[in-house]
Amino acid sequence: MNPTITAFERSPDGGKGLARDTRVRWALEEVGQPYAVRLVSFRAMKEPAHLALHPFGQIPTYEEGGLVLFETGSIVFHIAQRHAGLLPIEPDARARAVTWMFAALSTVEPPILDLATARIFEADKPWAKDRLPLVEDRVRDRLKPLSARLGGADWLDGGFSAGDLMMVSVLLRARSSGLVDEFPNLAAYLARGEARPAYRRAFAAQLAINAPEPQAG
Ligand code: GTB
């Protein structure tokens, strides 16, 4: 049975691929697993039917037979374990790829989310001008060692893995700030991720739902 994921009925980003269903779509595309999508409104996300799937009333969720998952880290890990292609077979290499998934989600993503909050939701606060540079520096504190570790390699640890999928997904959220471009090898890393056919299919699928309607006249 093909899994079903949930996604925004209409993403606030208008199809830039930043909502987190994109990373789950990407993982499914990488392993060649077809999937269905159920679109949910912001209101429906907080109603009992969706809360039964996701206790925090968010997207994405993942349903496969009787299995229900939430949290993109868990969902992508599940997909990577069930299918070949996203995690190395060799146990140590596999453990390192999983480590990069955790690093993306628990070390690199938090300051990037803080930056998004500062830029979007706090811009009108009287203290925003003083706080923003501090938040930006906290993002740099993560990007600098990441850039040093990646060096001239294509991917974080050998071949492309779920660790790269998650890291690229996390970094994409910071790109509009210009901070990723301060590290040319990270900018190139993002471009490599986005060039993957599986990412392009995932991006196109979410865009088809979220692209603004062409204006009449
Ligand atoms: N830790 C969870 C996971 O990784 O699955 C976080 C899930 C999450 O943040 N979901 C968001 C959500 O459902 C959508 S992706 N929000 C609605 C709510 O909480 O009520 C986050 C997101 C939203 C919008 C943009 N954007 O417009 O650019 C980007 C990312």
mmCIF file of C-alpha atoms and ligand atoms in Angstrom:
data_model
loop_
_atom_site.group_PDB
_atom_site.id
_atom_site.type_symbol
_atom_site.label_atom_id
_atom_site.label_comp_id
_atom_site.label_asym_id
_atom_site.label_seq_id
_atom_site.Cartn_x
_atom_site.Cartn_y
_atom_site.Cartn_z
ATOM 1 C CA MET A 1 0.000 0.000 0.000
ATOM 2 C CA ASN A 2 1.334 3.445 -0.891
ATOM 3 C CA PRO A 3 1.814 5.799 2.057
ATOM 4 C CA THR A 4 -0.231 8.959 2.454
ATOM 5 C CA ILE A 5 1.321 12.174 3.695
ATOM 6 C CA THR A 6 -0.327 15.427 4.694
ATOM 7 C CA ALA A 7 0.639 18.872 3.432
ATOM 8 C CA PHE A 8 -0.671 22.431 3.639
ATOM 9 C CA GLU A 9 -3.758 23.046 1.548
ATOM 10 C CA ARG A 10 -1.932 26.254 0.670
ATOM 11 C CA SER A 11 1.565 26.834 1.967
ATOM 12 C CA PRO A 12 2.345 30.344 3.254
ATOM 13 C CA ASP A 13 5.548 30.246 1.191
ATOM 14 C CA GLY A 14 3.551 30.123 -2.061
ATOM 15 C CA GLY A 15 5.427 27.084 -3.363
ATOM 16 C CA LYS A 16 9.054 27.792 -2.450
ATOM 17 C CA GLY A 17 9.264 24.263 -1.051
ATOM 18 C CA LEU A 18 10.048 25.374 2.492
ATOM 19 C CA ALA A 19 7.160 23.610 4.208
ATOM 20 C CA ARG A 20 8.338 20.328 5.610
ATOM 21 C CA ASP A 21 6.300 18.013 3.449
ATOM 22 C CA THR A 22 8.956 18.743 0.779
ATOM 23 C CA ARG A 23 11.655 16.808 2.654
ATOM 24 C CA VAL A 24 9.334 13.816 3.037
ATOM 25 C CA ARG A 25 8.361 13.974 -0.633
ATOM 26 C CA TRP A 26 12.060 14.165 -1.495
ATOM 27 C CA ALA A 27 12.858 11.045 0.546
ATOM 28 C CA LEU A 28 10.004 9.135 -1.084
ATOM 29 C CA GLU A 29 11.157 10.248 -4.525
ATOM 30 C CA GLU A 30 14.764 9.213 -3.801
ATOM 31 C CA VAL A 31 13.687 5.656 -3.001
ATOM 32 C CA GLY A 32 11.082 5.464 -5.783
ATOM 33 C CA GLN A 33 8.111 5.003 -3.463
ATOM 34 C CA PRO A 34 4.832 6.422 -4.868
ATOM 35 C CA TYR A 35 2.698 8.261 -2.348
ATOM 36 C CA ALA A 36 -0.607 10.030 -1.917
ATOM 37 C CA VAL A 37 -1.064 13.498 -0.424
ATOM 38 C CA ARG A 38 -3.960 14.705 1.682
ATOM 39 C CA LEU A 39 -4.127 18.488 1.876
ATOM 40 C CA VAL A 40 -5.208 20.075 5.137
ATOM 41 C CA SER A 41 -6.218 23.612 6.046
ATOM 42 C CA PHE A 42 -4.805 25.401 9.100
ATOM 43 C CA ARG A 43 -8.179 24.924 10.776
ATOM 44 C CA ALA A 44 -8.397 21.198 9.988
ATOM 45 C CA MET A 45 -4.898 20.704 11.437
ATOM 46 C CA LYS A 46 -6.227 21.627 14.874
ATOM 47 C CA GLU A 47 -9.325 19.418 14.681
ATOM 48 C CA PRO A 48 -9.615 15.994 16.325
ATOM 49 C CA ALA A 49 -9.220 13.938 13.142
ATOM 50 C CA HIS A 50 -5.814 15.472 12.414
ATOM 51 C CA LEU A 51 -4.774 15.686 16.054
ATOM 52 C CA ALA A 52 -5.215 11.915 16.224
ATOM 53 C CA LEU A 53 -2.408 11.705 13.644
ATOM 54 C CA HIS A 54 -0.296 14.596 14.889
ATOM 55 C CA PRO A 55 -0.537 15.573 18.554
ATOM 56 C CA PHE A 56 0.790 19.085 17.832
ATOM 57 C CA GLY A 57 -1.618 19.713 14.960
ATOM 58 C CA GLN A 58 1.003 20.161 12.264
ATOM 59 C CA ILE A 59 2.007 18.804 8.879
ATOM 60 C CA PRO A 60 3.464 16.573 7.604
ATOM 61 C CA THR A 61 2.114 13.266 8.824
ATOM 62 C CA TYR A 62 2.770 9.850 7.305
ATOM 63 C CA GLU A 63 0.304 6.958 7.162
ATOM 64 C CA GLU A 64 1.209 3.509 5.895
ATOM 65 C CA GLY A 65 -1.264 0.750 6.630
ATOM 66 C CA GLY A 66 -1.804 0.958 10.375
ATOM 67 C CA LEU A 67 1.355 2.980 10.993
ATOM 68 C CA VAL A 68 1.013 6.697 11.685
ATOM 69 C CA LEU A 69 4.098 8.888 12.053
ATOM 70 C CA PHE A 70 4.757 12.575 12.596
ATOM 71 C CA GLU A 71 8.065 14.501 12.825
ATOM 72 C CA THR A 72 10.025 14.708 9.605
ATOM 73 C CA GLY A 73 13.137 13.250 11.230
ATOM 74 C CA SER A 74 11.260 10.122 12.160
ATOM 75 C CA ILE A 75 9.428 9.917 8.833
ATOM 76 C CA VAL A 76 12.560 10.276 6.707
ATOM 77 C CA PHE A 77 14.405 7.785 8.927
ATOM 78 C CA HIS A 78 11.557 5.306 8.545
ATOM 79 C CA ILE A 79 11.583 5.677 4.751
ATOM 80 C CA ALA A 80 15.372 5.312 4.698
ATOM 81 C CA GLN A 81 15.231 2.146 6.779
ATOM 82 C CA ARG A 82 12.468 0.547 4.730
ATOM 83 C CA HIS A 83 14.026 1.207 1.326
ATOM 84 C CA ALA A 84 17.457 1.080 -0.224
ATOM 85 C CA GLY A 85 19.108 4.289 -1.354
ATOM 86 C CA LEU A 86 19.178 6.723 1.544
ATOM 87 C CA LEU A 87 21.374 4.983 4.123
ATOM 88 C CA PRO A 88 24.585 3.025 3.563
ATOM 89 C CA ILE A 89 24.482 -0.720 4.266
ATOM 90 C CA GLU A 90 27.791 -0.764 6.157
ATOM 91 C CA PRO A 91 26.820 -0.288 9.844
ATOM 92 C CA ASP A 92 29.345 2.397 10.789
ATOM 93 C CA ALA A 93 28.662 4.460 7.664
ATOM 94 C CA ARG A 94 24.937 4.052 8.335
ATOM 95 C CA ALA A 95 25.357 5.303 11.910
ATOM 96 C CA ARG A 96 27.309 8.324 10.669
ATOM 97 C CA ALA A 97 24.603 9.178 8.119
ATOM 98 C CA VAL A 98 21.989 9.009 10.892
ATOM 99 C CA THR A 99 24.230 11.245 12.991
ATOM 100 C CA TRP A 100 24.104 13.869 10.230
ATOM 101 C CA MET A 101 20.308 13.663 10.245
ATOM 102 C CA PHE A 102 20.334 14.430 13.952
ATOM 103 C CA ALA A 103 22.928 17.166 13.487
ATOM 104 C CA ALA A 104 20.737 18.827 10.874
ATOM 105 C CA LEU A 105 17.633 18.709 13.052
ATOM 106 C CA SER A 106 18.980 19.335 16.510
ATOM 107 C CA THR A 107 22.126 21.431 15.979
ATOM 108 C CA VAL A 108 21.779 23.343 12.709
ATOM 109 C CA GLU A 109 18.023 23.843 12.359
ATOM 110 C CA PRO A 110 17.208 25.561 15.710
ATOM 111 C CA PRO A 111 19.166 28.785 15.071
ATOM 112 C CA ILE A 112 17.868 28.838 11.481
ATOM 113 C CA LEU A 113 14.280 28.661 12.753
ATOM 114 C CA ASP A 114 15.100 31.399 15.226
ATOM 115 C CA LEU A 115 16.376 33.517 12.343
ATOM 116 C CA ALA A 116 13.176 32.924 10.366
ATOM 117 C CA THR A 117 11.149 33.991 13.406
ATOM 118 C CA ALA A 118 13.303 37.096 13.882
ATOM 119 C CA ARG A 119 13.037 38.130 10.235
ATOM 120 C CA ILE A 120 9.355 37.420 9.718
ATOM 121 C CA PHE A 121 7.513 37.721 13.001
ATOM 122 C CA GLU A 122 9.667 40.069 15.059
ATOM 123 C CA ALA A 123 10.706 42.595 12.413
ATOM 124 C CA ASP A 124 8.312 45.229 13.776
ATOM 125 C CA LYS A 125 9.474 44.928 17.398
ATOM 126 C CA PRO A 126 11.446 47.858 18.824
ATOM 127 C CA TRP A 127 14.329 45.539 19.727
ATOM 128 C CA ALA A 128 14.437 43.706 16.358
ATOM 129 C CA LYS A 129 17.342 45.768 14.982
ATOM 130 C CA ASP A 130 19.528 44.891 17.977
ATOM 131 C CA ARG A 131 18.562 41.225 18.143
ATOM 132 C CA LEU A 132 18.831 40.257 14.471
ATOM 133 C CA PRO A 133 22.659 40.447 14.245
ATOM 134 C CA LEU A 134 22.931 38.221 17.322
ATOM 135 C CA VAL A 135 20.619 35.632 15.788
ATOM 136 C CA GLU A 136 22.519 35.803 12.486
ATOM 137 C CA ASP A 137 25.780 35.176 14.308
ATOM 138 C CA ARG A 138 24.304 32.087 15.949
ATOM 139 C CA VAL A 139 23.497 30.748 12.489
ATOM 140 C CA ARG A 140 27.049 31.545 11.322
ATOM 141 C CA ASP A 141 28.337 29.650 14.368
ATOM 142 C CA ARG A 142 26.767 26.531 12.851
ATOM 143 C CA LEU A 143 27.466 27.208 9.175
ATOM 144 C CA LYS A 144 31.177 27.869 9.675
ATOM 145 C CA PRO A 145 32.073 24.442 11.167
ATOM 146 C CA LEU A 146 29.682 22.743 8.774
ATOM 147 C CA SER A 147 31.441 24.409 5.861
ATOM 148 C CA ALA A 148 34.830 23.398 7.310
ATOM 149 C CA ARG A 149 33.733 19.769 7.652
ATOM 150 C CA LEU A 150 32.234 19.588 4.156
ATOM 151 C CA GLY A 151 35.349 21.134 2.625
ATOM 152 C CA GLY A 152 35.561 20.259 -1.047
ATOM 153 C CA ALA A 153 33.430 17.113 -0.797
ATOM 154 C CA ASP A 154 30.127 16.707 -2.582
ATOM 155 C CA TRP A 155 28.316 15.239 0.436
ATOM 156 C CA LEU A 156 28.889 15.090 4.169
ATOM 157 C CA ASP A 157 30.126 11.505 4.447
ATOM 158 C CA GLY A 158 30.815 9.691 1.195
ATOM 159 C CA GLY A 159 27.771 9.273 -1.041
ATOM 160 C CA PHE A 160 24.491 11.187 -0.771
ATOM 161 C CA SER A 161 22.453 10.008 2.219
ATOM 162 C CA ALA A 162 19.435 10.864 4.338
ATOM 163 C CA GLY A 163 21.886 12.992 6.346
ATOM 164 C CA ASP A 164 22.450 15.206 3.299
ATOM 165 C CA LEU A 165 18.754 15.237 2.460
ATOM 166 C CA MET A 166 17.995 16.598 5.907
ATOM 167 C CA MET A 167 20.919 19.030 6.015
ATOM 168 C CA VAL A 168 20.108 20.483 2.580
ATOM 169 C CA SER A 169 16.432 20.792 3.578
ATOM 170 C CA VAL A 170 17.386 22.667 6.748
ATOM 171 C CA LEU A 171 19.850 24.984 4.987
ATOM 172 C CA LEU A 172 17.329 25.878 2.293
ATOM 173 C CA ARG A 173 15.290 27.620 4.978
ATOM 174 C CA ALA A 174 18.245 29.979 5.628
ATOM 175 C CA ARG A 175 19.094 30.750 2.028
ATOM 176 C CA SER A 176 16.964 33.876 1.648
ATOM 177 C CA SER A 177 18.911 35.472 4.517
ATOM 178 C CA GLY A 178 22.094 35.445 2.390
ATOM 179 C CA LEU A 179 24.027 33.703 5.169
ATOM 180 C CA VAL A 180 24.519 30.446 3.272
ATOM 181 C CA ASP A 181 26.099 32.380 0.397
ATOM 182 C CA GLU A 182 28.822 33.551 2.791
ATOM 183 C CA PHE A 183 30.093 29.954 2.544
ATOM 184 C CA PRO A 184 30.503 29.127 -1.157
ATOM 185 C CA ASN A 185 30.919 25.390 -0.567
ATOM 186 C CA LEU A 186 27.610 25.298 1.333
ATOM 187 C CA ALA A 187 25.893 27.267 -1.436
ATOM 188 C CA ALA A 188 27.241 24.704 -3.927
ATOM 189 C CA TYR A 189 26.104 21.872 -1.629
ATOM 190 C CA LEU A 190 22.558 23.286 -1.687
ATOM 191 C CA ALA A 191 22.667 23.591 -5.454
ATOM 192 C CA ARG A 192 23.776 19.925 -5.710
ATOM 193 C CA GLY A 193 20.886 18.871 -3.515
ATOM 194 C CA GLU A 194 18.375 20.883 -5.513
ATOM 195 C CA ALA A 195 19.740 19.465 -8.778
ATOM 196 C CA ARG A 196 18.914 15.901 -7.783
ATOM 197 C CA PRO A 197 16.065 14.591 -9.944
ATOM 198 C CA ALA A 198 14.236 13.348 -6.832
ATOM 199 C CA TYR A 199 14.361 16.810 -5.247
ATOM 200 C CA ARG A 200 13.123 18.394 -8.460
ATOM 201 C CA ARG A 201 10.161 16.034 -8.594
ATOM 202 C CA ALA A 202 9.343 16.728 -4.938
ATOM 203 C CA PHE A 203 9.625 20.468 -5.475
ATOM 204 C CA ALA A 204 7.447 20.378 -8.582
ATOM 205 C CA ALA A 205 4.766 18.364 -6.795
ATOM 206 C CA GLN A 206 4.432 20.875 -3.956
ATOM 207 C CA LEU A 207 4.633 23.797 -6.399
ATOM 208 C CA ALA A 208 1.707 22.391 -8.358
ATOM 209 C CA ILE A 209 -0.400 22.794 -5.219
ATOM 210 C CA ASN A 210 0.973 26.054 -3.923
ATOM 211 C CA ALA A 211 1.838 28.205 -6.919
ATOM 212 C CA PRO A 212 -0.269 31.364 -6.972
ATOM 213 C CA GLU A 213 -3.105 31.345 -9.509
ATOM 214 C CA PRO A 214 -2.239 33.393 -12.614
ATOM 215 C CA GLN A 215 -3.999 36.764 -12.492
ATOM 216 C CA ALA A 216 -6.831 37.194 -14.988
ATOM 217 C CA GLY A 217 -6.452 39.997 -17.565
HETATM 218 N N1 GTB B 1 9.366 19.237 14.092
HETATM 219 C C1 GTB B 1 8.269 19.104 13.163
HETATM 220 C C2 GTB B 1 8.711 18.276 11.949
HETATM 221 O O1 GTB B 1 9.896 18.318 11.601
HETATM 222 O O2 GTB B 1 7.878 17.560 11.383
HETATM 223 C C3 GTB B 1 7.796 20.502 12.769
HETATM 224 C C4 GTB B 1 6.577 20.453 11.880
HETATM 225 C C5 GTB B 1 6.175 21.870 11.462
HETATM 226 O O3 GTB B 1 6.815 22.869 11.837
HETATM 227 N N2 GTB B 1 5.119 21.940 10.655
HETATM 228 C C6 GTB B 1 4.646 23.226 10.198
HETATM 229 C C7 GTB B 1 3.164 23.384 10.566
HETATM 230 O O4 GTB B 1 2.394 22.461 10.443
HETATM 231 C C8 GTB B 1 4.736 23.300 8.676
HETATM 232 S S1 GTB B 1 6.416 23.187 8.133
HETATM 233 N N3 GTB B 1 2.793 24.597 10.982
HETATM 234 C C9 GTB B 1 1.422 24.897 11.308
HETATM 235 C C10 GTB B 1 1.181 25.001 12.767
HETATM 236 O O5 GTB B 1 2.091 24.730 13.568
HETATM 237 O O6 GTB B 1 0.054 25.359 13.102
HETATM 238 C C11 GTB B 1 7.111 24.744 8.786
HETATM 239 C C12 GTB B 1 7.009 25.841 7.776
HETATM 240 C C13 GTB B 1 5.866 26.575 7.622
HETATM 241 C C14 GTB B 1 5.827 27.616 6.689
HETATM 242 C C15 GTB B 1 6.942 27.901 5.937
HETATM 243 N N4 GTB B 1 6.913 28.973 5.002
HETATM 244 O O7 GTB B 1 5.849 29.537 4.724
HETATM 245 O O8 GTB B 1 7.959 29.373 4.467
HETATM 246 C C16 GTB B 1 8.086 27.149 6.082
HETATM 247 C C17 GTB B 1 8.120 26.113 7.003
#
